[in-house]
Amino acid sequence: MTHASSPPNLNRFDLTGKTALVTGGTRGIGRAIAVALAEHGADVAITSRRGGSAAEDFLAHARSLGRRAWSFAQDLVEVEAVPEFAQRVWDEMGHVDVLVNNAGIAFFEKFDAITLERWRQVMAVNVEAVFFLSQQIAIRMIAQGVRGRIITVSSTNALVAEAGQAHYNASKGAIELITQSLAIDLGRHGITVNSINPGLIDTEIVLDMNIPPEFRAHSEAQIPLEHRWGTPEECAPAVVFLASAAGAYITGQHIVIDGGLIAQQFPRDSFLS
Ligand SMILES: NC(=O)c1ccc[n+]([C@@H]2O[C@H](COP(=O)([O-])OP(=O)(O)OC[C@H]3O[C@@H](n4cnc5c(N)ncnc54)[C@H](O)[C@@H]3O)[C@@H](O)[C@H]2O)c1
């Protein structure tokens, strides 16, 4: 029997019954987000370029939690394939409540070494695939009356530039205005659109960038919070929050997760006596 005074469900971070799609979910920040969404009750699909054992590993973990889980292989650099991909995902999952655009690439190279081919590769994955996958999923959310959530993994590089990353900086800067634009366009449909902006997070993307090992200690010295890089698991809770009932009235925003890196103008705390 239900009492009129039954306490409301106070776990406003509970995602039970929601379906979530996380691009680039086999490793790094994307995997941590996919795991956190599943641990909070969501049925979760991940995408990767090729599938493989990391994808299988996630499926086994999510299913051990009692969730439905899917893995889709799709190279997002092929932007023309995104509409067909979105339809395939939607058909298999039934619908998507939460889209997390996480897949991204970064390179560290001087401005005069950046080729047009590299520029277009970065824009294709970090900007075009994000916009068009969001567009295609949002069209389907609207058609089925899904009051969904779109969350993109942007970067502090969207807010302040970093040396040797003109293409990456520009791509993440574009995410800020895509986020705001879609928040406006989709607001009337009850769909929220936000980003998270990690700073320096310990993932394989940094290895791929061929940065000299000395960079680690140099960069850690600039981070106010405990002089350390963050972890993927420290990025994921902000996505759970934005995806959950607790984030219902937040849209067009970004959440910076950087240990205070861009809060300071210039590090000189070591000069304080
Ligand atoms: N690690 C950091 O310091 C940091 C900081 C700020 C933002 N980010 C952003 O976080 C996101 C995740 O990066 P990460 O640090 O976990 O690195 P990562 O390299 O471990 O993960 C990137 C993911 O994107 C996927 N991906 C890359 N290119 C793809 C393509 N063409 N098609 C499909 N999938 C593709 C990869 O398979 C991988 O799963 C990226 O958008 C990145 O820009 C990372």
Coordinates of C-alpha atoms and ligand atoms in Angstrom, one line a residue:
M1 CA 0.0 0.0 0.0
T2 CA 1.3 3.4 -0.9
H3 CA 1.1 6.1 1.7
A4 CA 0.5 9.7 0.7
S5 CA 3.5 10.5 2.9
S6 CA 5.9 8.0 1.3
P7 CA 9.3 9.6 1.1
P8 CA 10.3 10.7 -2.4
N9 CA 13.2 8.9 -4.1
L10 CA 16.0 11.0 -2.7
N11 CA 18.6 9.3 -4.9
R12 CA 18.4 11.8 -7.6
F13 CA 21.5 10.4 -9.2
D14 CA 19.8 7.1 -9.9
L15 CA 19.8 6.3 -13.6
T16 CA 17.8 3.0 -13.5
G17 CA 15.8 2.5 -16.6
K18 CA 17.8 5.0 -18.7
T19 CA 19.8 4.0 -21.7
A20 CA 23.1 5.7 -22.4
L21 CA 25.5 5.8 -25.4
V22 CA 29.1 6.6 -24.8
T23 CA 31.5 7.1 -27.8
G24 CA 35.1 5.9 -27.3
G25 CA 34.0 3.8 -24.3
T26 CA 36.8 1.2 -24.3
R27 CA 39.5 3.1 -22.4
G28 CA 40.3 6.3 -20.5
I29 CA 37.7 8.8 -19.6
G30 CA 35.0 7.2 -21.8
R31 CA 35.4 3.8 -20.1
A32 CA 35.2 5.5 -16.6
I33 CA 32.0 7.3 -17.7
A34 CA 30.4 4.1 -19.1
V35 CA 31.2 2.2 -15.9
A36 CA 29.9 5.0 -13.7
L37 CA 26.6 5.3 -15.7
A38 CA 26.2 1.5 -15.4
E39 CA 26.9 1.6 -11.7
H40 CA 24.2 4.2 -11.3
G41 CA 21.7 2.0 -13.0
A42 CA 21.8 2.8 -16.7
D43 CA 21.9 0.4 -19.6
V44 CA 25.0 1.4 -21.5
A45 CA 26.3 1.1 -25.1
I46 CA 29.9 2.0 -25.9
T47 CA 31.4 2.6 -29.3
S48 CA 35.0 2.1 -30.4
R49 CA 36.8 2.0 -33.7
R50 CA 37.2 -1.8 -33.8
G51 CA 35.5 -3.4 -30.8
G52 CA 37.8 -6.1 -29.4
S53 CA 38.7 -7.3 -26.0
A54 CA 38.4 -4.0 -24.2
A55 CA 34.8 -3.7 -25.4
E56 CA 34.1 -7.3 -24.4
D57 CA 35.5 -6.5 -21.0
F58 CA 33.1 -3.6 -20.5
L59 CA 30.1 -5.7 -21.6
A60 CA 31.0 -8.4 -19.1
H61 CA 31.3 -5.8 -16.3
A62 CA 28.1 -4.0 -17.1
R63 CA 26.2 -7.3 -17.4
S64 CA 27.6 -8.4 -14.1
L65 CA 25.9 -5.4 -12.6
G66 CA 22.6 -6.6 -14.1
R67 CA 22.6 -4.0 -16.9
R68 CA 21.9 -4.4 -20.6
A69 CA 25.0 -3.5 -22.5
W70 CA 26.0 -3.1 -26.2
S71 CA 29.2 -2.5 -28.1
F72 CA 29.2 -0.8 -31.5
A73 CA 32.3 -0.5 -33.8
Q74 CA 32.4 2.7 -35.8
D75 CA 35.3 4.9 -36.9
L76 CA 33.9 8.4 -36.2
V77 CA 36.4 10.1 -38.6
E78 CA 34.0 8.9 -41.3
V79 CA 31.4 11.6 -40.6
E80 CA 29.3 10.7 -43.6
A81 CA 28.5 7.4 -41.9
V82 CA 27.1 9.0 -38.8
P83 CA 23.4 9.1 -39.7
E84 CA 23.4 5.4 -40.6
F85 CA 25.3 4.6 -37.4
A86 CA 22.8 6.6 -35.3
Q87 CA 19.9 4.7 -36.8
R88 CA 21.7 1.3 -36.2
V89 CA 22.4 2.3 -32.5
W90 CA 18.8 3.6 -32.0
D91 CA 17.2 0.4 -33.5
E92 CA 19.3 -1.9 -31.4
M93 CA 19.0 0.0 -28.1
G94 CA 15.3 0.9 -28.6
H95 CA 16.1 4.5 -27.8
V96 CA 18.8 6.7 -26.2
D97 CA 18.2 8.8 -23.1
V98 CA 21.8 10.0 -22.7
L99 CA 24.4 10.6 -25.4
V100 CA 28.0 11.1 -24.2
N101 CA 30.2 12.4 -26.9
N102 CA 33.6 11.3 -25.5
A103 CA 35.7 10.1 -28.4
G104 CA 38.4 12.5 -29.3
I105 CA 41.9 12.8 -30.6
A106 CA 44.8 15.1 -29.8
F107 CA 48.2 15.9 -31.3
F108 CA 51.1 17.9 -30.1
E109 CA 52.9 19.7 -32.9
K110 CA 54.2 23.1 -33.9
F111 CA 51.9 25.4 -35.8
D112 CA 54.0 25.1 -39.0
A113 CA 53.9 21.3 -38.9
I114 CA 50.2 21.0 -38.9
T115 CA 49.0 19.7 -42.2
L116 CA 45.6 20.2 -43.8
E117 CA 45.0 16.4 -43.5
R118 CA 45.8 16.5 -39.8
W119 CA 43.6 19.6 -39.2
R120 CA 40.7 17.9 -41.0
Q121 CA 41.2 14.6 -39.0
V122 CA 40.9 16.5 -35.7
M123 CA 37.9 18.5 -36.8
A124 CA 36.2 15.4 -38.1
V125 CA 36.4 13.4 -34.9
N126 CA 36.3 16.2 -32.3
V127 CA 33.8 18.5 -34.0
E128 CA 31.9 17.1 -36.9
A129 CA 31.2 13.7 -35.5
V130 CA 30.1 15.3 -32.2
F131 CA 27.7 17.7 -33.9
F132 CA 26.2 15.2 -36.4
L133 CA 25.9 12.4 -33.9
S134 CA 24.2 14.8 -31.5
Q135 CA 22.0 16.0 -34.3
Q136 CA 21.0 12.5 -35.4
I137 CA 20.3 11.3 -31.8
A138 CA 18.4 14.5 -31.0
I139 CA 16.1 14.1 -34.1
R140 CA 15.2 10.7 -32.8
M141 CA 14.8 11.8 -29.2
I142 CA 12.3 14.5 -30.4
A143 CA 10.4 12.1 -32.6
Q144 CA 9.9 9.7 -29.7
G145 CA 9.4 12.4 -27.0
V146 CA 12.6 11.4 -25.1
R147 CA 13.6 14.3 -22.8
G148 CA 17.2 13.4 -23.2
R149 CA 20.6 14.5 -22.2
I150 CA 23.6 15.3 -24.5
I151 CA 27.0 15.6 -22.7
T152 CA 30.2 16.2 -24.6
V153 CA 33.7 15.7 -23.2
S154 CA 35.4 18.9 -24.1
S155 CA 38.6 20.2 -22.4
T156 CA 40.1 23.1 -20.6
N157 CA 41.7 23.7 -24.0
A158 CA 38.3 25.0 -25.0
L159 CA 38.7 27.8 -22.6
V160 CA 42.4 28.6 -22.7
A161 CA 44.9 27.6 -25.4
E162 CA 47.9 25.3 -25.0
A163 CA 51.1 25.3 -27.0
G164 CA 51.4 23.0 -29.9
Q165 CA 47.7 22.3 -30.1
A166 CA 46.2 24.8 -32.5
H167 CA 43.9 22.2 -34.1
Y168 CA 42.9 20.6 -30.8
N169 CA 42.3 23.9 -29.1
A170 CA 40.2 25.1 -32.0
S171 CA 38.2 21.9 -32.0
K172 CA 37.4 22.0 -28.3
G173 CA 36.6 25.7 -28.5
A174 CA 34.0 24.8 -31.2
I175 CA 32.4 22.3 -28.7
E176 CA 31.6 25.2 -26.4
L177 CA 29.5 27.0 -29.0
I178 CA 28.0 23.8 -30.3
T179 CA 26.9 23.0 -26.7
Q180 CA 25.3 26.4 -26.2
S181 CA 23.7 26.3 -29.7
L182 CA 22.1 22.9 -29.2
A183 CA 21.0 23.8 -25.7
I184 CA 19.1 26.7 -27.2
D185 CA 17.7 24.7 -30.1
L186 CA 16.7 21.6 -28.1
G187 CA 15.5 23.3 -24.9
R188 CA 11.9 23.4 -26.1
H189 CA 12.0 19.6 -26.4
G190 CA 13.2 19.1 -22.9
I191 CA 16.7 18.0 -24.0
T192 CA 19.6 19.4 -22.1
V193 CA 23.1 19.9 -23.6
N194 CA 26.2 20.4 -21.6
S195 CA 29.9 19.6 -21.6
I196 CA 32.6 18.6 -19.1
N197 CA 36.0 20.1 -19.4
P198 CA 38.8 18.0 -18.0
G199 CA 42.3 19.4 -17.5
L200 CA 45.2 17.0 -17.3
I201 CA 43.9 13.5 -16.9
D202 CA 46.0 10.3 -16.8
T203 CA 45.0 8.5 -19.9
E204 CA 46.6 7.0 -23.0
I205 CA 45.8 10.1 -25.1
V206 CA 48.9 11.7 -23.5
L207 CA 51.1 8.8 -24.6
D208 CA 49.8 9.2 -28.2
M209 CA 50.8 12.8 -28.2
N210 CA 54.6 12.1 -27.9
I211 CA 55.2 14.6 -25.2
P212 CA 58.6 14.3 -23.5
P213 CA 58.5 12.6 -20.1
E214 CA 59.7 15.8 -18.3
F215 CA 56.3 17.4 -19.1
R216 CA 54.6 15.3 -16.4
A217 CA 56.5 16.8 -13.5
H218 CA 56.5 20.3 -15.1
S219 CA 52.7 20.3 -15.5
E220 CA 52.0 18.7 -12.1
A221 CA 53.8 21.7 -10.5
Q222 CA 51.2 24.0 -12.1
I223 CA 48.2 22.3 -10.7
P224 CA 47.0 23.8 -7.4
L225 CA 45.1 20.7 -6.1
E226 CA 47.8 18.4 -4.7
H227 CA 50.1 19.0 -7.7
R228 CA 48.8 15.9 -9.5
W229 CA 46.9 15.0 -12.7
G230 CA 43.3 13.8 -12.4
T231 CA 42.0 10.3 -13.0
P232 CA 39.3 9.2 -15.5
E233 CA 37.2 8.2 -12.4
E234 CA 37.3 11.8 -11.2
C235 CA 35.8 13.0 -14.5
A236 CA 32.9 10.5 -14.6
P237 CA 30.7 11.8 -11.6
A238 CA 30.0 15.1 -13.4
V239 CA 28.5 13.2 -16.3
V240 CA 26.4 11.1 -13.9
F241 CA 25.2 14.3 -12.3
L242 CA 24.3 16.0 -15.7
A243 CA 22.6 12.8 -16.9
S244 CA 20.5 12.4 -13.7
A245 CA 17.4 14.1 -12.2
A246 CA 19.8 16.3 -10.2
G247 CA 20.9 18.0 -13.4
A248 CA 17.5 18.5 -14.9
Y249 CA 17.5 22.3 -15.1
I250 CA 21.2 22.7 -16.2
T251 CA 21.8 23.3 -19.9
G252 CA 24.3 25.1 -22.1
Q253 CA 26.9 24.8 -19.4
H254 CA 30.3 23.4 -18.9
I255 CA 31.9 21.8 -15.8
V256 CA 35.7 22.2 -15.5
I257 CA 37.5 19.3 -13.8
D258 CA 41.1 20.4 -13.6
G259 CA 42.3 20.5 -10.0
G260 CA 42.3 24.3 -10.3
L261 CA 44.7 24.4 -13.3
I262 CA 43.0 27.3 -15.1
A263 CA 41.8 29.0 -12.0
Q264 CA 45.2 30.7 -11.6
Q265 CA 46.8 33.3 -13.8
F266 CA 50.4 32.4 -13.0
P267 CA 51.8 29.9 -10.4
R268 CA 53.8 31.7 -7.8
D269 CA 52.7 30.0 -4.6
S270 CA 56.3 28.7 -4.2
F271 CA 57.4 32.3 -3.5
L272 CA 55.2 32.6 -0.5
S273 CA 57.1 32.3 2.7
Ligands
LIG1 N1 43.3 12.9 -21.0 C1 43.2 14.2 -20.9 O1 44.1 14.9 -20.3 C2 42.0 15.0 -21.5 C3 41.9 16.3 -21.1 C4 40.8 17.0 -21.6 C5 39.9 16.4 -22.5 N2 40.1 15.1 -22.8 C6 39.1 14.5 -23.8 O2 38.6 13.3 -23.2 C7 38.1 12.5 -24.3 C8 38.6 11.1 -24.0 O3 40.0 11.1 -24.1 P1 41.0 10.2 -23.2 O4 41.9 11.1 -22.4 O5 40.2 9.2 -22.4 O6 41.9 9.5 -24.3 P2 41.9 8.1 -24.9 O7 42.8 8.2 -26.1 O8 42.2 7.0 -23.9 O9 40.4 7.9 -25.4 C9 39.9 8.4 -26.6 C10 38.8 7.5 -27.1 O10 38.3 8.0 -28.3 C11 38.2 7.0 -29.2 N3 38.4 7.5 -30.6 C12 39.5 8.2 -31.0 N4 39.4 8.4 -32.3 C13 38.2 7.8 -32.7 C14 37.6 7.6 -34.0 N5 38.1 8.1 -35.1 N6 36.4 6.9 -34.0 C15 36.0 6.4 -32.9 N7 36.5 6.5 -31.7 C16 37.6 7.2 -31.6 C17 39.4 6.0 -28.8 O11 39.1 4.8 -29.3 C18 39.3 6.1 -27.3 O12 38.3 5.2 -26.8 C19 38.6 13.1 -25.6 O13 37.6 13.8 -26.2 C20 39.7 14.1 -25.1 O14 39.9 15.2 -26.0 C21 41.2 14.4 -22.4

